[in-house]
XYZ file of C-alpha atoms in Angstrom:
686
model
C -44.544 18.106 -9.457
C -41.621 15.785 -8.720
C -40.719 12.334 -9.998
C -38.018 9.739 -9.414
C -35.550 9.068 -12.197
C -33.547 5.903 -12.953
C -30.890 5.391 -15.594
C -28.879 2.177 -15.992
C -26.421 1.293 -18.710
C -25.646 -2.429 -18.921
C -22.455 -3.764 -20.489
C -20.116 -6.681 -20.811
C -17.743 -6.968 -17.817
C -15.970 -3.673 -17.057
C -12.355 -4.092 -15.835
C -12.301 -3.917 -12.036
C -9.614 -1.222 -11.976
C -11.796 1.076 -14.121
C -14.974 0.770 -12.115
C -14.424 2.954 -9.010
C -13.323 6.011 -10.995
C -16.142 5.495 -13.500
C -18.632 5.347 -10.630
C -17.388 8.697 -9.281
C -17.327 10.340 -12.724
C -20.820 9.107 -13.569
C -22.299 10.696 -10.446
C -20.284 13.900 -10.803
C -21.337 14.488 -14.417
C -24.999 13.917 -13.550
C -24.828 16.342 -10.616
C -23.115 18.999 -12.748
C -25.686 18.560 -15.507
C -28.677 18.936 -13.188
C -27.047 21.942 -11.539
C -26.454 23.631 -14.906
C -30.189 23.378 -15.632
C -31.203 24.485 -12.101
C -33.049 21.228 -11.529
C -33.518 20.362 -7.873
C -33.839 16.880 -6.397
C -33.913 15.188 -2.995
C -31.150 12.564 -3.157
C -28.904 10.899 -5.686
C -27.777 7.259 -5.479
C -25.089 5.830 -7.734
C -24.591 2.122 -8.407
C -21.916 0.110 -10.164
C -21.140 -3.541 -10.739
C -18.892 -5.259 -13.303
C -21.858 -5.206 -15.723
C -23.573 -1.884 -15.068
C -23.471 1.788 -14.107
C -26.713 3.175 -12.722
C -28.075 6.283 -11.067
C -31.285 6.877 -9.087
C -32.430 10.452 -8.452
C -35.369 10.938 -6.108
C -37.902 13.759 -6.248
C -36.476 15.330 -9.368
C -38.399 18.374 -10.583
C -40.584 17.634 -13.580
C -39.912 21.014 -15.137
C -37.583 23.959 -14.762
C -39.101 26.986 -13.066
C -40.011 29.915 -15.295
C -37.419 32.645 -14.912
C -37.871 36.396 -15.156
C -35.253 37.992 -17.358
C -34.257 41.594 -17.990
C -31.932 42.423 -20.846
C -30.487 45.808 -21.602
C -30.443 46.913 -25.222
C -29.104 49.925 -27.114
C -29.752 53.552 -26.123
C -33.140 54.854 -27.296
C -31.617 57.345 -29.736
C -29.698 54.503 -31.425
C -32.608 52.032 -31.281
C -35.067 54.190 -33.234
C -34.978 56.416 -36.317
C -36.417 59.927 -36.051
C -39.660 58.641 -37.560
C -39.976 56.032 -34.798
C -39.026 53.095 -36.962
C -36.625 50.510 -35.351
C -33.001 50.634 -36.458
C -30.822 47.624 -37.302
C -29.339 47.906 -33.788
C -32.774 47.367 -32.241
C -33.649 44.589 -34.659
C -30.395 42.811 -33.779
C -31.166 43.131 -30.078
C -34.721 41.838 -30.537
C -33.417 38.772 -32.367
C -31.488 37.800 -29.215
C -34.692 37.746 -27.128
C -37.083 36.392 -29.750
C -37.444 33.058 -27.921
C -38.785 34.714 -24.768
C -42.224 36.036 -23.937
C -42.182 39.654 -22.835
C -42.191 43.281 -23.810
C -39.935 46.196 -24.691
C -39.636 49.076 -22.247
C -37.775 52.377 -22.309
C -36.061 52.999 -18.967
C -33.840 55.809 -17.835
C -30.318 55.231 -16.541
C -28.650 58.412 -15.388
C -29.206 61.005 -18.078
C -29.814 58.483 -20.881
C -32.769 56.329 -21.915
C -32.196 52.703 -22.933
C -34.258 49.934 -24.478
C -34.883 47.071 -22.053
C -36.567 43.738 -22.621
C -38.536 42.337 -19.695
C -39.797 38.826 -20.163
C -40.175 35.278 -18.976
C -37.918 32.383 -19.896
C -40.208 29.396 -19.860
C -38.824 26.411 -17.997
C -38.032 23.324 -20.069
C -39.469 19.928 -19.194
C -36.951 17.709 -17.393
C -37.868 14.797 -19.629
C -36.631 16.666 -22.698
C -33.439 17.754 -20.945
C -32.648 14.187 -19.892
C -33.290 12.757 -23.353
C -30.917 15.328 -24.808
C -28.215 15.139 -22.147
C -27.933 11.411 -21.346
C -26.052 10.479 -24.552
C -23.597 13.307 -23.819
C -23.186 12.169 -20.206
C -22.415 8.590 -21.260
C -19.881 9.778 -23.829
C -18.276 12.063 -21.217
C -17.222 9.197 -18.947
C -13.478 8.750 -19.381
C -11.856 5.309 -19.374
C -8.175 4.382 -19.840
C -9.254 2.472 -22.930
C -12.440 2.271 -24.961
C -13.545 0.000 -27.791
C -15.848 -0.375 -30.767
C -17.837 -3.538 -31.377
C -19.773 -5.066 -34.233
C -20.564 -2.408 -36.841
C -21.650 0.155 -34.246
C -20.231 3.665 -34.613
C -19.880 4.193 -30.869
C -17.012 3.873 -28.385
C -17.372 2.726 -24.795
C -15.404 0.752 -22.253
C -17.257 -2.456 -23.171
C -20.165 -3.332 -25.503
C -23.499 -1.942 -24.321
C -26.161 -4.646 -23.929
C -29.156 -2.901 -22.337
C -30.408 0.494 -21.160
C -32.972 1.292 -18.476
C -34.358 4.822 -18.425
C -37.401 5.704 -16.319
C -38.812 9.063 -15.269
C -41.603 8.258 -12.875
C -43.360 5.315 -14.497
C -42.577 6.482 -18.038
C -39.816 4.963 -20.178
C -37.758 7.759 -21.711
C -36.828 7.135 -25.319
C -33.011 6.841 -25.323
C -30.816 5.048 -27.868
C -27.098 4.342 -27.505
C -25.045 2.131 -29.827
C -28.283 0.850 -31.464
C -29.604 -0.232 -28.029
C -32.966 1.287 -27.098
C -34.069 2.000 -23.561
C -36.639 -0.055 -21.685
C -37.598 -0.819 -18.106
C -35.962 -4.279 -18.133
C -32.706 -4.744 -16.204
C -30.547 -7.849 -16.540
C -29.920 -9.940 -13.461
C -26.938 -12.142 -12.576
C -25.656 -14.168 -15.537
C -26.142 -17.551 -13.853
C -28.345 -17.340 -10.771
C -30.557 -14.292 -11.359
C -33.540 -13.282 -13.457
C -34.108 -10.212 -15.547
C -36.376 -7.745 -13.767
C -39.088 -5.377 -14.926
C -38.901 -2.061 -13.113
C -42.126 -0.080 -12.886
C -40.981 2.413 -10.280
C -37.381 3.737 -10.045
C -37.303 3.292 -6.257
C -37.855 -0.453 -6.714
C -34.547 -0.767 -8.565
C -32.163 -1.839 -5.816
C -34.565 -4.158 -4.001
C -35.839 -5.851 -7.181
C -32.365 -6.367 -8.575
C -31.071 -7.813 -5.309
C -33.982 -10.133 -4.540
C -34.932 -11.284 -8.024
C -31.893 -10.469 -10.133
C -29.356 -11.709 -7.539
C -27.271 -8.568 -8.055
C -26.235 -6.153 -5.298
C -25.882 -2.924 -7.303
C -24.388 -0.862 -4.475
C -20.590 -1.311 -4.154
C -20.677 -0.103 -0.548
C -23.249 -2.785 0.300
C -21.191 -5.479 -1.464
C -18.236 -4.302 0.594
C -20.244 -4.666 3.816
C -21.343 -8.183 2.855
C -17.753 -9.253 2.082
C -16.326 -7.765 5.285
C -19.027 -9.385 7.400
C -18.372 -12.810 5.873
C -14.582 -12.419 6.133
C -14.883 -11.464 9.813
C -17.107 -14.497 10.497
C -14.761 -16.972 8.779
C -11.678 -15.433 10.405
C -13.186 -15.821 13.859
C -14.181 -19.423 13.153
C -10.595 -20.208 12.121
C -9.034 -18.121 14.928
C -7.142 -16.136 12.301
C -6.561 -12.639 10.924
C -7.277 -11.805 7.256
C -4.599 -10.203 5.075
C -6.970 -7.745 3.432
C -5.775 -4.371 2.183
C -8.113 -1.639 0.967
C -6.733 -2.180 -2.523
C -7.566 -5.904 -2.519
C -10.989 -5.259 -0.997
C -11.831 -2.697 -3.688
C -10.695 -5.098 -6.414
C -12.870 -7.908 -5.058
C -15.884 -5.597 -4.686
C -15.506 -4.583 -8.343
C -15.177 -8.185 -9.559
C -18.466 -9.520 -8.191
C -22.167 -8.682 -8.416
C -23.404 -11.085 -5.729
C -20.501 -11.875 -3.357
C -20.376 -15.159 -1.479
C -17.417 -16.469 0.511
C -15.941 -19.895 1.080
C -12.708 -21.418 2.397
C -9.871 -22.944 0.410
C -6.757 -24.796 1.574
C -3.269 -25.587 0.267
C -0.572 -28.076 1.235
C 1.279 -27.106 4.434
C 4.611 -27.813 2.727
C 4.339 -24.439 0.994
C 4.565 -22.674 4.355
C 8.299 -23.464 4.350
C 8.980 -20.760 1.753
C 8.723 -17.011 2.509
C 5.150 -16.069 3.253
C 5.347 -13.082 0.912
C 5.593 -15.420 -2.083
C 2.426 -17.213 -1.019
C 0.594 -13.980 -0.262
C 1.634 -12.488 -3.583
C 0.362 -15.554 -5.425
C -2.962 -15.487 -3.601
C -3.542 -11.721 -3.633
C -2.006 -10.423 -6.857
C -2.909 -13.327 -9.113
C -6.019 -14.959 -7.665
C -7.598 -12.221 -5.472
C -7.852 -14.632 -2.544
C -7.715 -13.385 1.059
C -4.827 -15.054 2.958
C -5.152 -15.802 6.667
C -2.575 -15.542 9.447
C -2.382 -16.807 13.002
C 0.131 -15.338 15.451
C 1.488 -13.257 12.543
C 2.266 -16.404 10.537
C 0.462 -17.577 7.423
C -1.802 -20.616 7.758
C -2.680 -22.993 4.924
C -6.225 -21.692 4.554
C -7.567 -18.726 2.598
C -10.881 -17.066 1.807
C -12.338 -17.172 -1.687
C -14.928 -14.556 -2.685
C -17.008 -15.889 -5.560
C -19.646 -14.311 -7.779
C -22.182 -17.082 -7.315
C -23.259 -19.707 -4.800
C -20.058 -21.579 -3.803
C -19.890 -25.335 -4.181
C -17.333 -28.114 -3.915
C -16.428 -27.897 -7.591
C -15.618 -24.177 -7.322
C -13.491 -24.719 -4.207
C -11.550 -27.604 -5.740
C -10.967 -25.665 -8.942
C -9.523 -22.698 -7.062
C -7.383 -24.948 -4.862
C -5.980 -26.676 -7.931
C -5.041 -23.364 -9.525
C -3.346 -21.974 -6.405
C -1.518 -25.261 -5.772
C 0.028 -25.117 -9.253
C 1.085 -21.501 -8.784
C 2.539 -22.173 -5.325
C 4.498 -25.086 -6.756
C 5.998 -22.689 -9.298
C 6.885 -20.209 -6.577
C 8.438 -22.900 -4.384
C 10.493 -24.231 -7.274
C 11.789 -20.773 -8.222
C 12.689 -19.973 -4.610
C 14.572 -23.237 -4.115
C 16.446 -22.778 -7.397
C 17.430 -19.218 -6.440
C 18.804 -20.297 -3.061
C 21.127 -22.811 -4.737
C 23.081 -19.926 -6.283
C 25.120 -17.138 -4.659
C 24.717 -13.411 -4.205
C 27.716 -12.808 -6.492
C 25.995 -14.821 -9.210
C 22.995 -12.515 -9.144
C 25.133 -9.356 -8.858
C 27.022 -10.336 -12.009
C 23.712 -10.972 -13.800
C 22.674 -7.349 -13.154
C 25.228 -6.456 -15.861
C 22.638 -7.841 -18.308
C 19.828 -5.549 -17.075
C 19.632 -2.069 -18.595
C 18.869 0.655 -16.049
C 18.013 3.271 -18.671
C 19.103 3.772 -22.265
C 22.433 5.592 -22.200
C 22.746 5.355 -18.404
C 24.243 1.899 -18.104
C 23.072 -1.274 -16.427
C 21.645 -2.048 -13.008
C 25.167 -3.139 -12.072
C 26.440 0.322 -13.029
C 23.664 1.912 -10.991
C 24.672 -0.039 -7.876
C 28.281 1.066 -8.349
C 27.082 4.691 -8.509
C 24.953 4.137 -5.427
C 27.957 2.825 -3.505
C 29.837 6.069 -4.216
C 26.799 8.280 -3.680
C 26.006 6.721 -0.310
C 29.543 7.590 0.765
C 29.018 11.246 -0.234
C 25.726 11.387 1.679
C 27.292 9.875 4.796
C 30.154 12.390 4.590
C 27.587 15.213 4.581
C 25.927 13.646 7.625
C 29.303 13.013 9.312
C 28.604 9.308 9.761
C 30.346 6.192 8.504
C 28.548 2.875 8.233
C 29.916 0.081 6.065
C 26.556 -1.713 6.232
C 24.865 1.214 4.476
C 27.603 1.208 1.853
C 27.303 -2.560 1.362
C 23.504 -2.458 1.047
C 23.729 0.392 -1.476
C 26.170 -1.589 -3.601
C 24.077 -4.787 -3.834
C 20.454 -3.721 -3.203
C 19.204 -4.515 -6.720
C 20.646 -8.028 -7.048
C 17.269 -9.708 -6.489
C 15.974 -8.245 -9.767
C 17.750 -11.123 -11.528
C 16.278 -13.867 -9.336
C 13.624 -16.266 -10.595
C 11.076 -15.267 -7.961
C 11.306 -11.513 -8.630
C 11.190 -12.119 -12.388
C 7.882 -13.920 -11.839
C 6.674 -11.619 -9.025
C 8.100 -8.097 -9.580
C 6.121 -6.796 -6.614
C 8.474 -8.782 -4.336
C 11.648 -6.869 -5.262
C 13.413 -5.811 -2.098
C 11.472 -8.338 -0.046
C 13.182 -11.259 -1.752
C 16.451 -9.338 -1.523
C 15.978 -9.502 2.259
C 15.427 -13.270 2.346
C 18.195 -14.069 -0.120
C 20.655 -11.732 1.650
C 20.135 -13.597 4.891
C 20.350 -16.928 3.089
C 23.651 -15.897 1.493
C 25.187 -14.752 4.789
C 24.754 -10.971 4.720
C 24.302 -9.166 8.047
C 20.747 -8.660 9.304
C 21.018 -4.842 9.034
C 22.138 -5.083 5.401
C 19.214 -7.391 4.619
C 16.770 -4.984 6.299
C 18.180 -2.001 4.401
C 17.692 -3.883 1.115
C 14.157 -4.857 2.099
C 13.083 -1.288 2.813
C 15.093 0.750 0.321
C 12.142 1.147 -2.076
C 10.058 2.815 0.649
C 8.141 5.047 0.450
C 6.585 3.932 -2.818
C 3.792 6.520 -2.666
C 3.059 9.760 -0.803
C 1.106 7.905 1.882
C 3.347 4.832 2.107
C 5.248 4.150 5.332
C 8.859 5.266 5.592
C 11.906 3.024 6.113
C 11.978 1.915 9.747
C 15.637 2.779 10.409
C 18.085 5.544 9.572
C 20.288 3.112 7.622
C 17.402 1.948 5.435
C 16.411 5.592 4.994
C 19.857 6.538 3.696
C 19.907 3.612 1.240
C 16.441 4.674 0.055
C 17.619 8.276 -0.396
C 20.674 7.039 -2.279
C 18.565 4.987 -4.673
C 16.068 7.764 -5.393
C 18.669 10.526 -5.719
C 20.686 8.394 -8.132
C 17.582 8.101 -10.312
C 17.031 11.870 -10.188
C 20.688 12.827 -10.708
C 21.184 10.350 -13.566
C 18.083 11.368 -15.471
C 18.590 15.096 -14.969
C 22.199 14.751 -16.097
C 20.943 13.072 -19.261
C 18.441 15.885 -19.880
C 15.376 13.886 -18.771
C 14.010 16.614 -16.526
C 10.451 16.949 -15.237
C 8.478 19.334 -17.427
C 4.981 20.657 -16.718
C 2.627 17.779 -16.023
C 4.985 15.309 -17.715
C 6.802 13.066 -15.254
C 7.153 9.666 -16.981
C 9.827 8.407 -14.583
C 8.033 9.326 -11.354
C 10.757 11.739 -10.226
C 8.326 13.968 -8.310
C 7.153 11.002 -6.271
C 10.735 9.954 -5.590
C 11.760 13.438 -4.482
C 8.808 13.537 -2.097
C 10.027 10.223 -0.686
C 13.550 11.623 -0.225
C 12.142 14.748 1.473
C 9.888 12.791 3.837
C 12.799 10.592 4.928
C 15.087 13.592 5.484
C 12.426 15.374 7.554
C 11.567 12.248 9.553
C 15.204 11.496 10.447
C 16.324 15.165 10.800
C 18.850 14.814 7.971
C 20.271 18.289 7.472
C 21.618 17.983 3.936
C 21.086 19.978 0.771
C 20.126 17.908 -2.270
C 21.899 20.144 -4.787
C 25.009 20.160 -2.570
C 25.000 16.354 -2.732
C 24.832 16.537 -6.532
C 27.685 19.056 -6.604
C 29.898 16.878 -4.414
C 29.059 13.873 -6.642
C 29.629 15.625 -9.958
C 32.267 13.175 -11.177
C 29.841 10.243 -10.729
C 27.396 11.693 -13.263
C 29.420 13.935 -15.597
C 29.694 11.191 -18.227
C 25.912 11.555 -18.693
C 25.871 15.368 -19.075
C 24.004 16.519 -22.179
C 24.440 20.226 -21.362
C 26.512 22.500 -19.147
C 26.853 21.523 -15.503
C 25.530 24.930 -14.358
C 22.383 24.502 -16.424
C 21.772 21.006 -15.045
C 22.277 22.321 -11.507
C 19.838 25.172 -12.109
C 17.227 22.747 -13.490
C 17.721 20.568 -10.430
C 17.364 23.532 -8.064
C 14.099 24.590 -9.652
C 12.739 21.040 -9.571
C 13.600 20.440 -5.908
C 12.349 23.825 -4.722
C 9.091 23.575 -6.668
C 8.402 20.077 -5.359
C 9.153 21.093 -1.775
C 6.590 23.875 -2.091
C 4.085 21.349 -3.416
C 4.860 18.912 -0.598
C 4.383 21.537 2.104
C 1.043 22.595 0.601
C -0.035 18.942 0.721
C 1.066 18.882 4.370
C -1.361 21.719 5.121
C 0.966 24.729 5.335
C -0.265 28.004 3.862
C 1.081 29.332 0.576
C 2.322 32.641 1.984
C 4.316 31.037 4.817
C 5.923 28.654 2.310
C 6.781 31.351 -0.233
C 8.013 33.737 2.457
C 10.502 31.308 3.973
C 11.965 28.685 1.661
C 12.796 30.860 -1.389
C 15.212 28.727 -3.449
C 15.898 26.174 -0.692
C 16.908 22.654 -1.743
C 17.378 21.331 1.796
C 14.091 19.575 2.708
C 14.751 19.385 6.453
C 15.786 23.032 6.727
C 12.825 24.132 4.591
C 10.442 22.153 6.802
C 11.816 23.703 10.007
C 11.416 27.207 8.576
C 7.848 26.722 7.392
C 6.782 24.896 10.542
C 8.185 27.635 12.786
C 6.374 30.378 10.886
C 3.182 28.308 10.966
C 3.470 27.963 14.760
C 4.153 31.681 15.298
C 1.808 33.311 12.806
C -1.212 33.245 15.124
C 0.605 35.178 17.838
C -0.642 38.776 17.823
C 2.814 40.261 18.314
C 4.120 38.352 15.275
C 1.558 40.007 13.009
C 2.359 43.397 14.542
C 6.108 43.100 14.065
C 5.540 41.670 10.579
C 3.558 44.733 9.570
C 6.376 46.951 10.887
C 8.953 44.984 8.872
C 6.802 45.352 5.757
C 6.912 49.101 6.332
C 10.712 48.955 6.658
C 10.979 47.032 3.395
C 8.638 49.404 1.566
C 10.618 52.461 2.677
C 13.852 50.876 1.434
C 12.208 49.886 -1.850
C 10.700 53.304 -2.455
C 14.050 54.944 -1.733
C 15.764 52.346 -3.967
C 18.264 52.022 -1.160
C 20.956 49.362 -1.628
C 24.170 51.121 -0.489
C 24.350 51.493 3.298
C 27.094 53.555 4.937
C 28.643 53.269 8.436
C 26.306 54.838 10.979
C 27.109 58.186 12.558
C 26.116 57.509 16.155
C 26.343 61.176 17.135
C 23.365 62.240 15.015
C 21.040 59.421 16.130
C 17.910 60.348 18.085
C 17.093 58.394 21.283
C 14.626 56.210 19.351
C 17.242 55.478 16.694
C 19.821 54.647 19.344
C 17.404 52.279 21.079
C 16.874 50.394 17.805
C 20.561 50.480 16.831
C 21.720 49.183 20.231
C 19.254 46.291 20.007
C 20.542 45.435 16.519
C 24.141 45.412 17.793
C 23.259 43.239 20.804
C 21.249 40.687 18.790
C 23.109 40.550 15.472
C 25.488 37.702 16.375
C 22.739 35.844 18.219
C 20.484 35.914 15.151
C 23.348 34.755 12.903
C 24.020 31.875 15.264
C 20.341 30.871 15.287
C 20.383 30.808 11.477
C 23.460 28.581 11.435
C 22.081 26.193 14.076
C 18.570 26.334 12.574
C 17.096 27.354 15.913
C 14.283 29.198 14.199
C 11.961 29.274 17.190
C 14.464 31.295 19.238
C 15.194 33.426 16.176
C 11.524 34.413 15.963
C 11.375 35.085 19.687
C 14.309 37.459 19.176
C 12.546 39.099 16.244
C 9.526 39.823 18.463
C 11.797 41.859 20.778
C 12.087 44.427 17.987
C 8.394 45.328 17.982
C 8.536 48.143 20.528
C 11.814 49.770 19.323
C 10.623 49.760 15.671
C 7.232 51.135 16.711
C 8.912 53.927 18.719
C 11.186 54.654 15.772
C 8.290 55.164 13.380
C 6.350 57.217 15.955
C 9.125 59.748 16.465
C 11.426 59.553 13.450
C 10.862 60.807 9.886
C 13.150 58.651 7.741
C 13.206 60.721 4.547
C 14.650 63.813 6.185
C 15.659 66.721 3.912
C 19.165 66.541 5.337
C 21.046 64.074 3.119
C 23.346 62.816 5.907
C 20.462 62.198 8.328
C 18.381 60.486 5.642
C 21.325 58.260 4.620
C 21.981 57.410 8.282
C 18.362 56.392 8.908
C 18.076 54.346 5.745
C 21.322 52.558 6.630
C 19.900 51.754 10.067
C 16.735 50.265 8.546
C 18.852 48.383 6.013
C 20.876 46.742 8.825
C 17.643 45.825 10.605
C 16.023 44.203 7.573
C 19.180 42.349 6.553
C 19.314 40.636 9.962
C 16.195 38.600 9.200
C 16.078 38.680 5.399
C 17.694 35.238 5.079
C 14.893 33.743 7.147
C 11.674 35.460 6.101
C 10.290 37.875 3.536
C 7.499 39.690 5.366
C 6.251 41.321 2.168
C 4.915 37.913 1.073
C 3.195 37.179 4.392
C -0.529 37.817 4.687
C -0.798 39.565 8.046
C -4.017 40.677 9.687
């Protein structure tokens, strides 16, 4: 027999940024628990609002199925004394199966007889499993922070106020933090009623209609999006609504309703980003644009029926905040860029690594080194690198840190900097995350690389290297950003080479030998490149076989991509298998000392292979230098037939020492031609 199951835990308001992960965990732990007990069900529905986590499981089995078990015990001669009495070995075995119904049998395995127990493990009632497991499930949910309340010896994200637990129409007896389960769920604080649930499947409908709570976050999301689309169309506007903001709003309300607010048009004179930041980051309003420009209206999502008082209250709050933003902006523009640059001397970059002013001075020098590697010279890049952090000391950025870079753009233009310089400053923090967009120009990309590499070089010089899962300064993320920019703009530069050429910039920070710092840096860059390429979808063997200890992101990408493109060609697998054979022969012979070839003793098959090596050797070297890896692999495929013929007709390990040495030297030359590009022994070839 099957029954529906409902469990809801009601609390004080859960922080919105905790809720989505808690929702996922809650469902996952329940699924894992049911799976571990082999309990089947039809569907599982998970709900979450600021005041509850709930789960509905339909057609859940009422009882585990009985399970036949067979357990092997000791050999018969060890299980029984000569008089037929059981030994301690048998008694110990029987104690392990004492909870099962069944019987002992003597069965033969090979030449020996063993004691076996054949029995039935009775299935446990689901009700008992749930009563036992639910407290554990609730305690297993992880939150960034938990709390205790009153005199209750229990920790949770917020105080627990009610529990609903129904299996079919029966209330399961559960107690958490002195709160006992019932079939009563609490509705909306102000506009809803508490609801009595007699059947688990009634939960969502009852709570929505009577309790004025939409328990499903996906449904709340649909309601909000529908209302936002309607209002936007009415106002001939486009909403500024990111997924992040939408998720936050969904997790702040139980019964979303939308309305329109307005602010004084005078605020539109200041940069729109200030207004958007005020509305989005601080008030969770949805700004509106028309023709890509902000209008003086915005959407408010409330957790109750909107009214004039609510609208006026929100408008009053945003007006005060916009006044603050406008004042700070106007005060900032009265100063000069040099004023703010000098103030960066008061901001510490990192303990022992100087100020933000010092960092910009390092960036100016580092950008020059990077441009030298790229054989370009652009004073605008150098200028942007040397001033890009000045806006950190402005009033607006102090109040709105999320606008750093953006305000640097506006203030740069205001203070007479060139448009390109302003754009480079605006975009030099990009990409902030692995899925963030890249800087839109090469110049901005180089300034971004300069900023991120200075962070990495400075911290590694000071011994603050990434270790295991510990990365408190986000250096992995920054290196991924550097790598993505280099790949996107085809920047053929080696990160460790840049550090080497910039040694004098960072040597004052060295806490250990330069060689050791360089080695740490090499390992960090190479390991992160491998991680990046795995995230990009490349296979482990093609990554490991090609990039070795590479610290040039663009070069590493070209190598891996080329192998990825070629690996499905049949001839590539064939020639790869032949090269593996070459490598294995050299390894088994422990051959590392080739000698000049004696052409006179070569067989026709050896000569064919040797002549091809001679004709292609310089070409392959040139392809390696120019990074023309596609043509290099096409050349490699030309060796398939000659190598195949060689192995068909030639026995490498000839008894004659001179012949054997000659043949091993030939294979050594062949393998060395391509060794710097690929290690076929790592490749998984069909």
